[in-house]
PDB file of C-alpha atoms in Angstrom:
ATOM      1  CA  UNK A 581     198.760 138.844 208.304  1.00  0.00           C
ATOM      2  CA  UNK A 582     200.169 138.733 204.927  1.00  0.00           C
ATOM      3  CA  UNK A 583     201.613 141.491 203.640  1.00  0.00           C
ATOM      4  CA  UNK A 584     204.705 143.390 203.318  1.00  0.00           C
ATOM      5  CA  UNK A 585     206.680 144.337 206.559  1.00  0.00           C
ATOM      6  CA  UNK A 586     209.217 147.438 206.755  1.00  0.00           C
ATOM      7  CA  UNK A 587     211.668 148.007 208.943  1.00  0.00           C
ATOM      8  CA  UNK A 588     212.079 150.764 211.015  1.00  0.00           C
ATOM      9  CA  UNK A 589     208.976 152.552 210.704  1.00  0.00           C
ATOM     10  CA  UNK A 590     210.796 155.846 211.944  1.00  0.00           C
ATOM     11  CA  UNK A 591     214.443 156.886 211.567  1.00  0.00           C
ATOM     12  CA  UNK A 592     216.839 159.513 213.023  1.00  0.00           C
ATOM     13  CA  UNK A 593     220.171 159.716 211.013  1.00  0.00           C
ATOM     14  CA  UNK A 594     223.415 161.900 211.779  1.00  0.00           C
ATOM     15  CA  UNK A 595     224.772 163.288 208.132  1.00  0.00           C
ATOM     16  CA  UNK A 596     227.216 160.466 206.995  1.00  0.00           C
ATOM     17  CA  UNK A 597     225.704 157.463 209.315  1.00  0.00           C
ATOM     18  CA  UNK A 598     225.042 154.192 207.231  1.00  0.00           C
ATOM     19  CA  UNK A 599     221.638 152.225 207.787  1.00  0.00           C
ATOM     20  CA  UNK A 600     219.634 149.313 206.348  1.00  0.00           C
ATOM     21  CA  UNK A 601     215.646 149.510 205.692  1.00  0.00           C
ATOM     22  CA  UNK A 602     214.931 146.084 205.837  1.00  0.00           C
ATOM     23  CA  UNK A 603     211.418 145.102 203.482  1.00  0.00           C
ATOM     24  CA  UNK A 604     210.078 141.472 204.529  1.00  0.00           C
ATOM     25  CA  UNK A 605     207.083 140.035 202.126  1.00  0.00           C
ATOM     26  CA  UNK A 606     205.426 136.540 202.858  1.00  0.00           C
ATOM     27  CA  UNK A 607     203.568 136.670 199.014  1.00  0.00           C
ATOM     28  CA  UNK A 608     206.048 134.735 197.451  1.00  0.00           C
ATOM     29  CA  UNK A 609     206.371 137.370 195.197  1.00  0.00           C
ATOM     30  CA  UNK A 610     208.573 137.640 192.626  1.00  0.00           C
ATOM     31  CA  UNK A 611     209.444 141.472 192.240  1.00  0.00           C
ATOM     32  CA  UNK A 612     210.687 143.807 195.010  1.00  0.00           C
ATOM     33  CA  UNK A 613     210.630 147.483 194.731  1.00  0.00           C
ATOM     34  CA  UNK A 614     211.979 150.319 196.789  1.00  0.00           C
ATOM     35  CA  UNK A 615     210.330 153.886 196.438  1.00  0.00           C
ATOM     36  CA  UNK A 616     210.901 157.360 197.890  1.00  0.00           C
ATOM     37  CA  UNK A 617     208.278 159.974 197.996  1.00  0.00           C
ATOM     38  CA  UNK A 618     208.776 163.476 198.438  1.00  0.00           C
ATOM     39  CA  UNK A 619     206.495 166.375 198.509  1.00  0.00           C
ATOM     40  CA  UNK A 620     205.018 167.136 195.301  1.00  0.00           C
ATOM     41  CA  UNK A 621     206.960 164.068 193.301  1.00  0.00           C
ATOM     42  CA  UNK A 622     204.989 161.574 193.829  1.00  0.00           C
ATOM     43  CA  UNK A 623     207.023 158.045 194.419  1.00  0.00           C
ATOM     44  CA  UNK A 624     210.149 157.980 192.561  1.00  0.00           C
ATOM     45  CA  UNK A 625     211.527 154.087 192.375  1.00  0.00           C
ATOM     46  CA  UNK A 626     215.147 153.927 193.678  1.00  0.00           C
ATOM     47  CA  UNK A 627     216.192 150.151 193.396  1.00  0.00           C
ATOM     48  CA  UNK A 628     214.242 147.076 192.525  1.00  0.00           C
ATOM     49  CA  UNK A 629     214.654 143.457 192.281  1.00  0.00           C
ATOM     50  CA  UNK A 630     213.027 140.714 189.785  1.00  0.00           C
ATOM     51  CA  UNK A 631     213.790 137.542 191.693  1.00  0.00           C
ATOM     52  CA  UNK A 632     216.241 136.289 194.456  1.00  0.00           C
ATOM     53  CA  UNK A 633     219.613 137.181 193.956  1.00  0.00           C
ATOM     54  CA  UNK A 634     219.239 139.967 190.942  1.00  0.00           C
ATOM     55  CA  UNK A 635     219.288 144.215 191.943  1.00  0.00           C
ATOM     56  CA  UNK A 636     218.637 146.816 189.578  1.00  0.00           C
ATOM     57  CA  UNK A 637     218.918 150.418 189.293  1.00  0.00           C
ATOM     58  CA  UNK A 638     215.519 152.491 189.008  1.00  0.00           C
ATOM     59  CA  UNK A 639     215.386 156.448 188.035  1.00  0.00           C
ATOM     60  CA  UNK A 640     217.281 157.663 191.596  1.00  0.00           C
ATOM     61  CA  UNK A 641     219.422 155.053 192.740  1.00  0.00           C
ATOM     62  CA  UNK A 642     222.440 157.775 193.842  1.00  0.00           C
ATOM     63  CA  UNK A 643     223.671 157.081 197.741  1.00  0.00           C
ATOM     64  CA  UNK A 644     221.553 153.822 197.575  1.00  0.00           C
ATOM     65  CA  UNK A 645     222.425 150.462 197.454  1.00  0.00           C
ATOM     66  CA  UNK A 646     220.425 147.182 197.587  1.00  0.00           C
ATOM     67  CA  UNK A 647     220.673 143.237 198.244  1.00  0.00           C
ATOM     68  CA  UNK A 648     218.207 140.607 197.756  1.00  0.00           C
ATOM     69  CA  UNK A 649     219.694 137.507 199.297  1.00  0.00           C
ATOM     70  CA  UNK A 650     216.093 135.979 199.993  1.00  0.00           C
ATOM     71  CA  UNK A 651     213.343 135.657 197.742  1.00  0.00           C
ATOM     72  CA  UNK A 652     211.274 137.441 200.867  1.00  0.00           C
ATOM     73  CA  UNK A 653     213.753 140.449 201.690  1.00  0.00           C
ATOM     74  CA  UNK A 654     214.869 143.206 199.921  1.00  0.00           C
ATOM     75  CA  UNK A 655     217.117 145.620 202.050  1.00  0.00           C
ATOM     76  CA  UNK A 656     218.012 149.256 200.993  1.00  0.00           C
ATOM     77  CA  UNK A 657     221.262 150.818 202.097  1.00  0.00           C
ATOM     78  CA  UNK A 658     222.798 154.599 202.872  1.00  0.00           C
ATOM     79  CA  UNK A 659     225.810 154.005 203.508  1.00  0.00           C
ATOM     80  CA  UNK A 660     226.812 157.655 203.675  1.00  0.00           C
ATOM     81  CA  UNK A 661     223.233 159.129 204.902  1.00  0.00           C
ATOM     82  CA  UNK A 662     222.810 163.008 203.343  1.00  0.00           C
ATOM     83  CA  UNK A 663     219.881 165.554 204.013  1.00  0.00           C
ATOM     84  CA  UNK A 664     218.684 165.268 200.793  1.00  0.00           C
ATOM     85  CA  UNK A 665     217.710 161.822 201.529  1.00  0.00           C
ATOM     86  CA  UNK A 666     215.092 162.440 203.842  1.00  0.00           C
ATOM     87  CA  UNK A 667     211.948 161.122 202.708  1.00  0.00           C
ATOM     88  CA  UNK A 668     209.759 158.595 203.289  1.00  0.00           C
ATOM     89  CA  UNK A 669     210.651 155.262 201.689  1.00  0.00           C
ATOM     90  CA  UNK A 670     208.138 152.775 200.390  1.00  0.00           C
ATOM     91  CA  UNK A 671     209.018 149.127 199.756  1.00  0.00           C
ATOM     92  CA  UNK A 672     206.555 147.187 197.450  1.00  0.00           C
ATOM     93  CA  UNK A 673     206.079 143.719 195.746  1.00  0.00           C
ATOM     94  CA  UNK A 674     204.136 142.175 193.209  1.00  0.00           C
ATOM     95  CA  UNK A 675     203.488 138.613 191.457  1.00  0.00           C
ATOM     96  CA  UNK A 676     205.086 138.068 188.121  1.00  0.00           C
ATOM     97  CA  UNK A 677     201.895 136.156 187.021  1.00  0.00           C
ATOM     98  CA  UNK A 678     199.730 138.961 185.045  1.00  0.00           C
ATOM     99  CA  UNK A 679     196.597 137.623 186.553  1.00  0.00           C
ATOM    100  CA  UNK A 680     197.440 138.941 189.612  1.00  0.00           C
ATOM    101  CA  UNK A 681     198.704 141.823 188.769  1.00  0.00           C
ATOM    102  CA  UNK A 682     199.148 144.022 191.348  1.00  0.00           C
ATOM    103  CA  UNK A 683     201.560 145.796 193.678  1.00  0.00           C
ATOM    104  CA  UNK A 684     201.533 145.675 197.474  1.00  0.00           C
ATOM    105  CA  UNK A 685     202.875 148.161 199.655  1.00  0.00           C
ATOM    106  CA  UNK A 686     204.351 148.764 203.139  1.00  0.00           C
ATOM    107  CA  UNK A 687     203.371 150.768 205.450  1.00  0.00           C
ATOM    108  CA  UNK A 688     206.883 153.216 205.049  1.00  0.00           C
ATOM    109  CA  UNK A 689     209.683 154.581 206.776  1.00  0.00           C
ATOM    110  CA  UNK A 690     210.211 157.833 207.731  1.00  0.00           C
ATOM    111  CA  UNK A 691     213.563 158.936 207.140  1.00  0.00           C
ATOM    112  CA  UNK A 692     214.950 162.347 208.626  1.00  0.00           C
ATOM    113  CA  UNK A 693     219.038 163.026 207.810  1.00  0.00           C
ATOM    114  CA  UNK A 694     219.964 165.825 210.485  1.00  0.00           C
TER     115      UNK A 694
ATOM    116  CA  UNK B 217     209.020 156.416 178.609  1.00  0.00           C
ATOM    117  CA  UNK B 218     205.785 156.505 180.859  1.00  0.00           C
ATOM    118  CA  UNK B 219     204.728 159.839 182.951  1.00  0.00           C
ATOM    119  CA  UNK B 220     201.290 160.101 184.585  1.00  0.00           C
ATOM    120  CA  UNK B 221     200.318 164.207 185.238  1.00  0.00           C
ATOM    121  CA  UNK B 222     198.124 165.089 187.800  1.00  0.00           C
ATOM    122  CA  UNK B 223     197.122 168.618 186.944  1.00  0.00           C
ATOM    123  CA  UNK B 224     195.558 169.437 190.323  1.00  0.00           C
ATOM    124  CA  UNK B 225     198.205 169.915 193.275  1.00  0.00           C
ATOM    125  CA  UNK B 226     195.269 170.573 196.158  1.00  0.00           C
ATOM    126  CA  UNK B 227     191.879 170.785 195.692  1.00  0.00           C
ATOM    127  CA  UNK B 228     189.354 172.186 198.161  1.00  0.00           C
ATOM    128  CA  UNK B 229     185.810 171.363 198.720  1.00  0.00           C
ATOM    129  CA  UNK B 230     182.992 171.461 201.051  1.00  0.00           C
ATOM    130  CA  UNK B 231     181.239 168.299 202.340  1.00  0.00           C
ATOM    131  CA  UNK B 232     178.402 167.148 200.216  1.00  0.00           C
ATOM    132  CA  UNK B 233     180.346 168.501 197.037  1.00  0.00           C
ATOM    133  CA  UNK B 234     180.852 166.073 194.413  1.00  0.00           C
ATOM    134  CA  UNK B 235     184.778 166.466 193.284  1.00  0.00           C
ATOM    135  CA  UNK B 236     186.848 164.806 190.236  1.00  0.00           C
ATOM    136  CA  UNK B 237     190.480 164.265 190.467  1.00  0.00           C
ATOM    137  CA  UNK B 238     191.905 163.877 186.798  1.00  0.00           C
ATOM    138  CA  UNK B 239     194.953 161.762 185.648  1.00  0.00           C
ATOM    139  CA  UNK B 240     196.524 161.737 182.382  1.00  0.00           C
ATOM    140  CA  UNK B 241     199.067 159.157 181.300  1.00  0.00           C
ATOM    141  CA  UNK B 242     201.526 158.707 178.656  1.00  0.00           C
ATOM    142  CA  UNK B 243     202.812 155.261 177.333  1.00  0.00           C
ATOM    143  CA  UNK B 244     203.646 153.427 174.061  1.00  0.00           C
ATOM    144  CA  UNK B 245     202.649 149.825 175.161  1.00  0.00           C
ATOM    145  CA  UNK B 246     199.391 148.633 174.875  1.00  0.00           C
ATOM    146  CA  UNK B 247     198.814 146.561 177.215  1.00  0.00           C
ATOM    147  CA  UNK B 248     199.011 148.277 180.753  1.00  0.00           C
ATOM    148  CA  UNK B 249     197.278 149.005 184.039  1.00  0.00           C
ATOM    149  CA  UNK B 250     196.109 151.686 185.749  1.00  0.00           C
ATOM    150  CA  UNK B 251     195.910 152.470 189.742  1.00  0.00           C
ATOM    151  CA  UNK B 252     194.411 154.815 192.391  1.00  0.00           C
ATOM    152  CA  UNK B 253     195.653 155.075 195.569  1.00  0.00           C
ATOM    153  CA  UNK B 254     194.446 157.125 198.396  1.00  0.00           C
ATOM    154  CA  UNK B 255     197.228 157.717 201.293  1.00  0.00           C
ATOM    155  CA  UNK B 256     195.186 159.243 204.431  1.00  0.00           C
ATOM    156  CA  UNK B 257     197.231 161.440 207.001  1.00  0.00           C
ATOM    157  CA  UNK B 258     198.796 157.957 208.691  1.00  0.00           C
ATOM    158  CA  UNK B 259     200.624 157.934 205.551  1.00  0.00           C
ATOM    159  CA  UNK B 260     200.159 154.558 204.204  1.00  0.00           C
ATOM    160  CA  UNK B 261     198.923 153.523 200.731  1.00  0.00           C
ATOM    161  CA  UNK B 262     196.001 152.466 200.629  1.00  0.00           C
ATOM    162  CA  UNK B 263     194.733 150.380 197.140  1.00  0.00           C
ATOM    163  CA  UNK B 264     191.599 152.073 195.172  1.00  0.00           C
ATOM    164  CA  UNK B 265     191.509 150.028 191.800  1.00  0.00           C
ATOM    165  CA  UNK B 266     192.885 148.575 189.070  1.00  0.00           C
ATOM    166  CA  UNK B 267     191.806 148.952 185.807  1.00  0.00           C
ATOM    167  CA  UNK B 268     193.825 147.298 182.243  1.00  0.00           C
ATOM    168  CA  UNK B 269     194.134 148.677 179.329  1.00  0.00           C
ATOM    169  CA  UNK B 270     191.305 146.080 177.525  1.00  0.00           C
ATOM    170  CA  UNK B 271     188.746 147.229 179.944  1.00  0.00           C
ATOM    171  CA  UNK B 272     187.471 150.841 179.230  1.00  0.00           C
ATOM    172  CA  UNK B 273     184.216 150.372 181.532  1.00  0.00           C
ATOM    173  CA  UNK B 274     183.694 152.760 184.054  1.00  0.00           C
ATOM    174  CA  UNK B 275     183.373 151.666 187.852  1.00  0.00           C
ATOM    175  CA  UNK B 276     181.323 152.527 190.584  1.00  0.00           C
ATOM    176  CA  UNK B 277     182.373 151.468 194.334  1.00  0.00           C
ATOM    177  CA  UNK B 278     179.884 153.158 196.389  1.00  0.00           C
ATOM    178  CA  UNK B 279     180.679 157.026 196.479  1.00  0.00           C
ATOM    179  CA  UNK B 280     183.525 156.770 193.986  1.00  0.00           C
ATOM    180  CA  UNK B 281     183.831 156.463 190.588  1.00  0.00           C
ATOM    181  CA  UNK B 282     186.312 156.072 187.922  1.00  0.00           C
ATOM    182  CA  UNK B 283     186.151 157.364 184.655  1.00  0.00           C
ATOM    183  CA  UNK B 284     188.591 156.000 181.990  1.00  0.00           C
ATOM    184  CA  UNK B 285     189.058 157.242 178.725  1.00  0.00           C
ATOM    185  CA  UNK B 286     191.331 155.660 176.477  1.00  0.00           C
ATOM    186  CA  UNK B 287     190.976 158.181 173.828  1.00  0.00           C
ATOM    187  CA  UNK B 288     192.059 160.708 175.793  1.00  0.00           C
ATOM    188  CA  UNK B 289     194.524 159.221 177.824  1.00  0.00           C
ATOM    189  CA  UNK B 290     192.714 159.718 180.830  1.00  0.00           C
ATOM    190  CA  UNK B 291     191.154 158.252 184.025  1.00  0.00           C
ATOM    191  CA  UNK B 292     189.450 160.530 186.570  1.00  0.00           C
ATOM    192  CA  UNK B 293     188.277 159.739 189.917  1.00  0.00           C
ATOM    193  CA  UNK B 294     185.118 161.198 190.875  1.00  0.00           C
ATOM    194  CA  UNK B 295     184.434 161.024 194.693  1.00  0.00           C
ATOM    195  CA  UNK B 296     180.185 162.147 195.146  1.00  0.00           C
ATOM    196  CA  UNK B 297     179.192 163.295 198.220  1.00  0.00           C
ATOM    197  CA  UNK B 298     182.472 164.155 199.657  1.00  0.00           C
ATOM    198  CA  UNK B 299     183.230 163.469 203.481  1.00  0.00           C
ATOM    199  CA  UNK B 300     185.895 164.991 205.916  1.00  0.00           C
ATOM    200  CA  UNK B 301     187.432 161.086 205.998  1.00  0.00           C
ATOM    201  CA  UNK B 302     188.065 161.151 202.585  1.00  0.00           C
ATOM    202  CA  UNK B 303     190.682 163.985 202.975  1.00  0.00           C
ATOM    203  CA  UNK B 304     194.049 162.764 201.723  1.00  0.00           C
ATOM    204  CA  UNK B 305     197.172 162.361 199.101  1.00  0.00           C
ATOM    205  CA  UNK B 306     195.023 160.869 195.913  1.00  0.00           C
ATOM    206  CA  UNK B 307     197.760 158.750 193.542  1.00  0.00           C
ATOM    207  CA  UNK B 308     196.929 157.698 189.908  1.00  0.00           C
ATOM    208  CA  UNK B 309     199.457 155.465 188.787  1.00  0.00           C
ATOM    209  CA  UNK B 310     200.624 153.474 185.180  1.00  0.00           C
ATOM    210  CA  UNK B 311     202.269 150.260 185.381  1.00  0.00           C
ATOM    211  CA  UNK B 312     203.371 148.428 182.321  1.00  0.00           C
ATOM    212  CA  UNK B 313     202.329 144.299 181.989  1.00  0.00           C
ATOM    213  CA  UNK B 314     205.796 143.718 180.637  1.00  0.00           C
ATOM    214  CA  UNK B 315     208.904 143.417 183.038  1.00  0.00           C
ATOM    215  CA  UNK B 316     211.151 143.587 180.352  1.00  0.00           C
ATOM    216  CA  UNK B 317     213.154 146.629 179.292  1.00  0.00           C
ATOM    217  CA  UNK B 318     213.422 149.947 180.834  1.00  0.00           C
ATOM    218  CA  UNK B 319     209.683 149.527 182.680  1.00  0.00           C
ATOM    219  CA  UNK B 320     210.956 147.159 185.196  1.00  0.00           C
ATOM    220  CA  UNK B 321     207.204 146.323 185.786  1.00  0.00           C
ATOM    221  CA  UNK B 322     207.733 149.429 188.341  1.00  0.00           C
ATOM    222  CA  UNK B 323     204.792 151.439 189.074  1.00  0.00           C
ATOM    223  CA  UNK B 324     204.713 155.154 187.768  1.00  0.00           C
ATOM    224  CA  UNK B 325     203.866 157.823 189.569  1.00  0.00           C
ATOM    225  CA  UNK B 326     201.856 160.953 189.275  1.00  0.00           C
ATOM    226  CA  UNK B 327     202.374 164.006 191.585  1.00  0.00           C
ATOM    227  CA  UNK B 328     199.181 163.452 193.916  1.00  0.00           C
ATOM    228  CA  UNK B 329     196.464 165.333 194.616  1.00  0.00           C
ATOM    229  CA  UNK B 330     196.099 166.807 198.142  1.00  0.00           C
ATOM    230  CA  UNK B 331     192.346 166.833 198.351  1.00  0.00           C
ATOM    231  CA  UNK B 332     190.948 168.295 201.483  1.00  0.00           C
ATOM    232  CA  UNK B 333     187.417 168.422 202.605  1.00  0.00           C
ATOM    233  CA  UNK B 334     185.802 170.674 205.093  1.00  0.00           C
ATOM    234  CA  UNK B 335     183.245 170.378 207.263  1.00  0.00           C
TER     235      UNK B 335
END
């Protein structure tokens, strides 16, 4: 089924563990976007990506990191995982052509930092 | 900047009662789109509509209905005839046509609505 894919759907982390969230798409879309929601803030975009090999910062990229070595993958790093990033994370992608304008979601990761 | 405000944290209804979720946005562009999404208890998103900026028609899709209102800055979600299934997180979002700048083409966000509907 086309779509997009994340990776793990459930996650476990010790305070200062490192882990990737790996986001798969099979669109051939364009732009790549990692989110966070949290209760009462909606989603809040961390990192995104407007074509293979270009990262950007969004509005809370802090303790985050990102690569985008595929057009179809965008992976989101902790490398030093901290309570206050537990959340659940939402990867997302969309065409660049305006006539399809719309965004596609995964299904999200459930984060816990213990 | 863009913000989207969803004034209503939780609302509360009975089955059979008709209930409006409103959305307010804030942008300078004019060209932009507009999205409701509904995320059940399983947590995913789950895609509502889309509406653009050029198209200020209201839609019907069965029970729902979408008000928007560029006037006012506004586009409300009306479900009729509420049902215990459609209990969930309701999203409005803005999202800019242009890529360029500080919009990223990234979706914006209101706060949700936690909409629950008893039986």
């Amino acid at each position: 089924n086309a779509g997009v894919t994340q990776t793990p759907k459930f996650r476990v982390l010790k305070t200062g563990q490192s882990m990737t969230l790996l986001c798969a798409q099979d669109m051939n879309h364009e732009y790549m976007y990692w989110y966070r929601q949290d209760p009462g803030m909606g989603l809040r975009l961390i990192h995104y990506s407007v074509g293979e090999g270009t990262t950007a910062k969004g509005e809370v990229p802090d303790g985050y990191n990102v690569s985008r070595l595929k057009k179809q993958n965008f992976l989101l790093g902790l490398e030093s995982a901290a309570p206050s990033q537990t959340s659940v994370y939402f990867c997302a992608s969309r065409p660049m052509d305006r006539k399809n304008y719309g965004y596609t979601f995964g299904s999200g990761t459930r984060l816990t930092v213990v | 900047a863009q913000k989207v405000t969803q004034a209503q944290t939780e609302i509360s209804v009975v089955e059979k009662e008709d209930v409006t979720l409103d959305c307010v946005y804030e942008t300078r562009d004019t060209t932009y789109y507009l999205f409701w999404y509904k995320q059940p208890p399983s947590g995913e998103l789950v895609f509502l509509i889309r509406r653009n900026s050029f198209d200020e028609q209201n839609e019907i899709s069965g029970r729902y209905s979408w008000n928007f209102q560029k006037s006012t800055s506004s586009f409300n979600f009306t479900i009729t005839a509420s049902q215990v299934v459609d209990s969930a997180v309701y999203f409005c979002a803005l999202g800019l046509a242009n890529a360029g700048g500080t919009s990223y083409g990234k979706l914006t966000f209101g706060q949700g609505t936690i909409l629950t509907v008893h039986p």
